CSV table of C-alpha atoms in Angstrom, one decimal:
chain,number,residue,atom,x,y,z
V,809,UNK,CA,-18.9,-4.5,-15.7
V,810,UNK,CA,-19.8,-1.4,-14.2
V,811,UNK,CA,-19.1,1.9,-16.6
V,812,UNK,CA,-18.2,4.9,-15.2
V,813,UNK,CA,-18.8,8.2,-17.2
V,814,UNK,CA,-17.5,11.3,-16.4
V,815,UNK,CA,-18.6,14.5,-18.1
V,816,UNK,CA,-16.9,16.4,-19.1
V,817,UNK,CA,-14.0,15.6,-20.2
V,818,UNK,CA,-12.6,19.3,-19.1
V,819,UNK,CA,-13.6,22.2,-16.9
V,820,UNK,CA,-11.7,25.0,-17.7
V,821,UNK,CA,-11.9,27.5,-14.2
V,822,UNK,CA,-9.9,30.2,-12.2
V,823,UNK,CA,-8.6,29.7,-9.1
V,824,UNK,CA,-11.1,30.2,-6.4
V,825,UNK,CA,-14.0,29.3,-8.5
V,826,UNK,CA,-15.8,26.2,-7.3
V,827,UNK,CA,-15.2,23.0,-9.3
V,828,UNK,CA,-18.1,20.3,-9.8
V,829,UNK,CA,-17.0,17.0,-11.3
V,830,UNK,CA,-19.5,14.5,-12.0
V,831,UNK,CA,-18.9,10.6,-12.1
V,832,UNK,CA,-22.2,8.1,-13.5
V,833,UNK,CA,-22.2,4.8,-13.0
V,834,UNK,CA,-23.8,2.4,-15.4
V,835,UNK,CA,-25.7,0.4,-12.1
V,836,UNK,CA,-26.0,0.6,-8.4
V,837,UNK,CA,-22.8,1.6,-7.2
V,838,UNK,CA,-24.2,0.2,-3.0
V,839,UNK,CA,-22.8,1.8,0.0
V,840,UNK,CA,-20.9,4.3,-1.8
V,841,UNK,CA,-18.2,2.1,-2.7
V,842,UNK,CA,-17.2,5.0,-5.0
V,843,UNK,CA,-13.5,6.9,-4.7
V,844,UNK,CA,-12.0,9.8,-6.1
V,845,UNK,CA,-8.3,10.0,-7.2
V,846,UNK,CA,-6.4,12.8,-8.2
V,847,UNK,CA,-3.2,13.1,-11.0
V,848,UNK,CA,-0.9,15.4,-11.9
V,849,UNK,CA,1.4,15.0,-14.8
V,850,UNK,CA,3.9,12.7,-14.2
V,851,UNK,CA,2.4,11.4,-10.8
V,852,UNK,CA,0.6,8.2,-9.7
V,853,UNK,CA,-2.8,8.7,-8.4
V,854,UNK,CA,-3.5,9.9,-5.1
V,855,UNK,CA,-6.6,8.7,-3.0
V,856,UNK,CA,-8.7,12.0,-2.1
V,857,UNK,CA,-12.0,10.4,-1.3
V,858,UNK,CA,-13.2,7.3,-0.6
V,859,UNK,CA,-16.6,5.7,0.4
V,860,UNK,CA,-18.1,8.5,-1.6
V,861,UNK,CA,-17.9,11.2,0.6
V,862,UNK,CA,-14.5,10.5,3.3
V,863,UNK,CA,-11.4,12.5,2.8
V,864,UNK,CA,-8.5,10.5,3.0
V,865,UNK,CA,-5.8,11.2,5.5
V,866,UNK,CA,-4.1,15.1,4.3
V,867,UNK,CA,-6.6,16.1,1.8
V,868,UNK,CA,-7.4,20.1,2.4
V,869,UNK,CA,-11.5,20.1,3.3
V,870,UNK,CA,-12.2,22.5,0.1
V,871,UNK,CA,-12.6,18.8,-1.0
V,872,UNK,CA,-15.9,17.0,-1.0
V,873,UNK,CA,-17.9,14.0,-2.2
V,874,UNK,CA,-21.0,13.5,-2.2
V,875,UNK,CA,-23.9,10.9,-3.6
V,876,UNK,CA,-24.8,7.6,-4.0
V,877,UNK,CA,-26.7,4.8,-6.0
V,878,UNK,CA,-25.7,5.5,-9.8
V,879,UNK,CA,-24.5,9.5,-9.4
V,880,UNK,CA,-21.8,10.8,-7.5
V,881,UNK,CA,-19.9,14.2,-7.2
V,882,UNK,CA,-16.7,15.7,-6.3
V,883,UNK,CA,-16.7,19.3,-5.2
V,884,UNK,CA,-13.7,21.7,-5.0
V,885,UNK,CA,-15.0,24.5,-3.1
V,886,UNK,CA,-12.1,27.0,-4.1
V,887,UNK,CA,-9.8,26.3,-6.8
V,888,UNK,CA,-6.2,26.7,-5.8
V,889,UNK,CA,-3.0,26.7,-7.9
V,890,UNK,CA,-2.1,23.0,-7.5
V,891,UNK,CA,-5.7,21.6,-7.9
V,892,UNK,CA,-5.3,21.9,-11.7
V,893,UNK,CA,-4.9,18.4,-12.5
V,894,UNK,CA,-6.9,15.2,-14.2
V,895,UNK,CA,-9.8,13.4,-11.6
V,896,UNK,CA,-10.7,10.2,-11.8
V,897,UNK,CA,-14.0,8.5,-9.8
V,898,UNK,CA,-13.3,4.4,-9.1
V,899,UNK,CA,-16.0,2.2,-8.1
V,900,UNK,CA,-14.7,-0.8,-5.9
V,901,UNK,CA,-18.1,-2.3,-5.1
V,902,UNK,CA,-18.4,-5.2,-8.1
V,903,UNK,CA,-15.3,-7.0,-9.6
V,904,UNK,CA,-13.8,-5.6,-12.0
V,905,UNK,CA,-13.1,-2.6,-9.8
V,906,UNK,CA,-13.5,0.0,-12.8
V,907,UNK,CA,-12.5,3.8,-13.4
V,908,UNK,CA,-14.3,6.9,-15.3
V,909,UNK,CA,-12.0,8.2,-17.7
V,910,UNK,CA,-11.3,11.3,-15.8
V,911,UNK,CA,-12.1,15.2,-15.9
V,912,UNK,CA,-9.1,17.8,-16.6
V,913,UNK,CA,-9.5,20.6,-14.6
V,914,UNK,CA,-7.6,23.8,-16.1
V,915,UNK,CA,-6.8,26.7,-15.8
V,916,UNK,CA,-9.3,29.3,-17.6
Z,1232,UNK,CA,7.0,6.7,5.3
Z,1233,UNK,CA,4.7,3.6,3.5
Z,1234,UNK,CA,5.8,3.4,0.1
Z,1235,UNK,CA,5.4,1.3,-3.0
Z,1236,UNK,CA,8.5,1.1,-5.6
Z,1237,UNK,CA,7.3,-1.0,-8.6
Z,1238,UNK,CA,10.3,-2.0,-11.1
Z,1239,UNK,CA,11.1,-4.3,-14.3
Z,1240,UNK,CA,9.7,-2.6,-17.0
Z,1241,UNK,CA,10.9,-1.7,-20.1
Z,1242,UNK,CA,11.0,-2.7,-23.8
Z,1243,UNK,CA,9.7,-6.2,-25.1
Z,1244,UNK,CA,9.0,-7.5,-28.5
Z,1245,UNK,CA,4.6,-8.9,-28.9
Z,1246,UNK,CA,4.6,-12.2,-27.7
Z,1247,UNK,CA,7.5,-12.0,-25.1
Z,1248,UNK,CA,7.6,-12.3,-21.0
Z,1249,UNK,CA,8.0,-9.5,-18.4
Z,1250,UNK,CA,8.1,-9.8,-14.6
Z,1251,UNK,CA,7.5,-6.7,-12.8
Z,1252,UNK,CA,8.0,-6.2,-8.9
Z,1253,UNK,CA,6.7,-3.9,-6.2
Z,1254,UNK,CA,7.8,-4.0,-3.2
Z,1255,UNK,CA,6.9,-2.2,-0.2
Z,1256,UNK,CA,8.1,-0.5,3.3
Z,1257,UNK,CA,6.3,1.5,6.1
Z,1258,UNK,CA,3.9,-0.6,6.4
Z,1259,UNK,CA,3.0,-4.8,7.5
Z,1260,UNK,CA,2.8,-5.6,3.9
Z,1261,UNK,CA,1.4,-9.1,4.9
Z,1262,UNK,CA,-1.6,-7.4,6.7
Z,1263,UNK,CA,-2.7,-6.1,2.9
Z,1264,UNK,CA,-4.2,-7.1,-0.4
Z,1265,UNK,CA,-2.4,-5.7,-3.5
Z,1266,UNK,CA,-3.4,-4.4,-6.5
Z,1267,UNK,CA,-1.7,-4.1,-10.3
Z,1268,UNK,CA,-3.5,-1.5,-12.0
Z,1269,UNK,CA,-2.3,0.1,-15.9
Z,1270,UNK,CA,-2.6,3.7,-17.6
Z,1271,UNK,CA,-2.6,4.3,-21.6
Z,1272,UNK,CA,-3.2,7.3,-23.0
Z,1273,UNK,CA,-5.9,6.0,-24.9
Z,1274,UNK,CA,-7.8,3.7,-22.3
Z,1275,UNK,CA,-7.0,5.8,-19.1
Z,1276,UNK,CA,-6.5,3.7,-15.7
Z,1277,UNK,CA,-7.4,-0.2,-16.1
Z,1278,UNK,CA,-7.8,-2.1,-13.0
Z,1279,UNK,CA,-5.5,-5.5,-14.1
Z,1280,UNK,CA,-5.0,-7.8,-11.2
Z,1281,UNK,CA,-5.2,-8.6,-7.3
Z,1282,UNK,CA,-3.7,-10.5,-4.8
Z,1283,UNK,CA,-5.1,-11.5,-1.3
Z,1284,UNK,CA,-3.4,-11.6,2.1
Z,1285,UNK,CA,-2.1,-14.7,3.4
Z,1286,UNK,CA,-5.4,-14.6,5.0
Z,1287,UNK,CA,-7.4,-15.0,2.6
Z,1288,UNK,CA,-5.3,-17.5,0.7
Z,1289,UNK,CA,-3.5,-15.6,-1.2
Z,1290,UNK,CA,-6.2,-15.9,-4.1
Z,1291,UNK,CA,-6.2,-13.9,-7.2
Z,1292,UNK,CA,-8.3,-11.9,-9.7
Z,1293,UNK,CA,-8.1,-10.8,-13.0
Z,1294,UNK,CA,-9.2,-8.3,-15.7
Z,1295,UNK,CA,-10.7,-10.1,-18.6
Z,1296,UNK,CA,-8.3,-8.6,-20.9
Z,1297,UNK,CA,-5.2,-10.2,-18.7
Z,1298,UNK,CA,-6.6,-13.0,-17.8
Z,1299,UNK,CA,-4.5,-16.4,-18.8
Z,1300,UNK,CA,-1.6,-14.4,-19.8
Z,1301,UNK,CA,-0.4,-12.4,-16.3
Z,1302,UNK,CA,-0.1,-14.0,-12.8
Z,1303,UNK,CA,0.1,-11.7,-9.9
Z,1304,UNK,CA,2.5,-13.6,-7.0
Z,1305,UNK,CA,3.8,-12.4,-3.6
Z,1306,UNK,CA,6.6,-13.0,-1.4
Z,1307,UNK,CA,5.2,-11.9,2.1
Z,1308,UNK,CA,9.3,-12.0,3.4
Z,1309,UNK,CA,10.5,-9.7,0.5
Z,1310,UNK,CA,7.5,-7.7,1.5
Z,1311,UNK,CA,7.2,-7.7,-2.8
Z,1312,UNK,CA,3.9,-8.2,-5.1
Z,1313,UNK,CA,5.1,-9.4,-8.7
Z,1314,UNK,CA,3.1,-9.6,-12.3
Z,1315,UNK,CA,4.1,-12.2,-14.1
Z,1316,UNK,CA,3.3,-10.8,-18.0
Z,1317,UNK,CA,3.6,-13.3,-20.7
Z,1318,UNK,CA,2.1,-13.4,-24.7
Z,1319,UNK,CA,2.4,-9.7,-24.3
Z,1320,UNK,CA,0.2,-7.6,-27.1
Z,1321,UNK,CA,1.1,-4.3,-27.9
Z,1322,UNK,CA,-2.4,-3.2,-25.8
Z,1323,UNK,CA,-0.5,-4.0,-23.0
Z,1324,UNK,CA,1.9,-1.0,-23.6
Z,1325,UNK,CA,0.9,1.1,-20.7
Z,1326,UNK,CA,2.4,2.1,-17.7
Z,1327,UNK,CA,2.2,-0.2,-14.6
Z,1328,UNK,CA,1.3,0.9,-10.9
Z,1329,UNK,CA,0.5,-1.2,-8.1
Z,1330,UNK,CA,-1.6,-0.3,-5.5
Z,1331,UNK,CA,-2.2,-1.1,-1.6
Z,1332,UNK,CA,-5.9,-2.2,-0.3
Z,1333,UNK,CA,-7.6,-0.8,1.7
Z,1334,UNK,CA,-9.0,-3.3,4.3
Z,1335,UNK,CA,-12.3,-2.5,6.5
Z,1336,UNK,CA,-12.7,-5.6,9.4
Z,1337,UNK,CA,-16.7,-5.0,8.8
Z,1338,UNK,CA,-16.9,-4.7,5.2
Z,1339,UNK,CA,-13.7,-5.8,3.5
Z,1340,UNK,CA,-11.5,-4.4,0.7
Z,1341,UNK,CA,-12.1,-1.3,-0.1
Z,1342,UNK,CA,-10.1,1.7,-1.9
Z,1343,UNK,CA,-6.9,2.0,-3.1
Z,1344,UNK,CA,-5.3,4.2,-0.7
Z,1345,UNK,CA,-1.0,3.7,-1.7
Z,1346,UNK,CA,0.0,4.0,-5.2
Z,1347,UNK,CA,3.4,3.4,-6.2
Z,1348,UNK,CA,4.7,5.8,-9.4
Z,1349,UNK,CA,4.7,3.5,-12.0
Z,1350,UNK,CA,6.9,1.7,-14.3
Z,1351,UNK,CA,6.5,1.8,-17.9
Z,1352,UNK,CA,5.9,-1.5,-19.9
Z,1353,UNK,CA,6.2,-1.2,-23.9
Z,1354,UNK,CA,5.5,-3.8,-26.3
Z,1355,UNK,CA,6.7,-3.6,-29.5
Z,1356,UNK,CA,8.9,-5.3,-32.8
C-alpha cells in the first residue's frame, strides 16, 4: 500500500500569505496519478487538482500543483478567507487508492 | 446539476447489517465507475470499495479492512450504487461518502471528481 504523509499537520497563515502543502508518498506515485481535495467542516471533499498539477473545473488559479515521482505540492498563492480549511493529497495510481492524512490550514 | 445523495445510515449494534444507497442525477450514471469511501476522526479518509461500469463487468474492489464483510452493488436503472455492510465492528463507525470516477479513454480511472455529503454509519451496543 502506498503511504501518503503530509507534513505538517497545520499551517497556521494570514490571508494573502502564500500557502505550501506538501504530500510524500511512500513509492513512485507514476504519471502524477496524485489529487488534491479540499474540506471544510461539515462538507464532503471537493476535487481541486488532479493529475498532479490540473485544476479541476471552478477552482480559482491562486491554486497549484505541482511534482511528481514520490513528492508533490499544493500551492495557494494568496490565502483568501474561505481557503481556511483541511487538504488532503490522494494517490489513484496503485490499488488501494490511498489518502495523506491532511494539512489544516488556519487562520494565524 | 450532477449530484450524489448517499442515504441508510444510522445506528447499529457490532455484528449487525447496514445497506447504504447513493444514487445519482445530472449525469449518465452508467457511463461511470463508483466509489464508497469513509472518514473517522481518527483514521481520516479511507478508500473502502469500487464498482465498475457495465463495461467493465461491473467488477469490484475492496479495502483489506472491508473485504468479506461489505459488497458494493448497482442498479444502472435506479441510477443507485449500494454498500452492502454486514459483521459490522465498531471501526466501521465513520461517515460514508461515495464518490464518482473519473474516466480517461487513454488511461482509465482516474480521480474522484463528485462526492456526495455523506451519511453517518455508527456501530455500537
Amino acid at each position: 500500500e502506498t503511504v501518503l504523509t503530509q507534513p505538517p499537520g497545520t499551517l497556521s497563515l494570514a490571508p494573502g500569505e502564500r500557502a505550501t502543502l506538501s504530500c510524500r508518498a511512500s513509492q513512485s506515485v507514476s504519471a502524477g496519478y496524485l489529487a488534491w481535495y479540499q474540506q471544510k467542516p461539515g462538507q464532503a471533499p471537493r476535487l481541486l487538482i488532479y493529475g498532479a498539477s490540473n485544476r479541476a473545473t471552478g477552482i480559482p488559479d491562486r491554486f497549484s500543483g505541482s511534482g511528481s515521482g514520490t513528492d508533490f505540492t499544493l500551492t495557494i498563492s494568496r490565502l483568501e478567507p474561505e481557503d481556511f480549511a483541511v487538504y488532503y493529497c490522494q494517490q489513484y495510481f496503485t490499488s488501494p487508492w490511498t489518502f495523506g492524512q491532511g494539512t489544516k490550514v488556519e487562520i494565524k | 446539476e450532477v449530484q450524489l445523495v448517499e442515504s441508510g445510515g444510522g445506528l447499529v449494534q457490532p455484528g449487525g447489517s447496514l445497506r447504504l444507497s447513493c444514487t445519482a442525477s445530472g449525469f449518465t450514471f452508467s457511463d461511470y465507475y463508483m466509489d464508497w469511501v469513509r472518514q473517522t476522526p481518527g483514521k481520516g479518509l479511507e478508500w473502502v470499495g469500487r464498482s465498475t461500469n457495465k463495461a467493465d463487468s461491473y467488477t469490484t474492489d475492496y479495502a483489506a479492512s472491508v473485504k468479506g464483510r461489505f459488497t458494493i452493488s448497482r442498479g444502472d436503472s435506479q441510477n443507485s450504487v449500494y454498500l452492502q455492510m454486514s459483521s459490522l465492528k465498531t471501526e466501521d463507525t465513520a461517515v460514508y461518502y461515495c464518490a464518482r470516477v473519473y474516466y480517461d479513454f487513454w488511461s482509465g480511472p482516474r480521480h474522484m471528481d463528485v462526492w456526495g455529503k455523506g451519511t453517518t454509519v455508527t456501530v455500537s451496543s
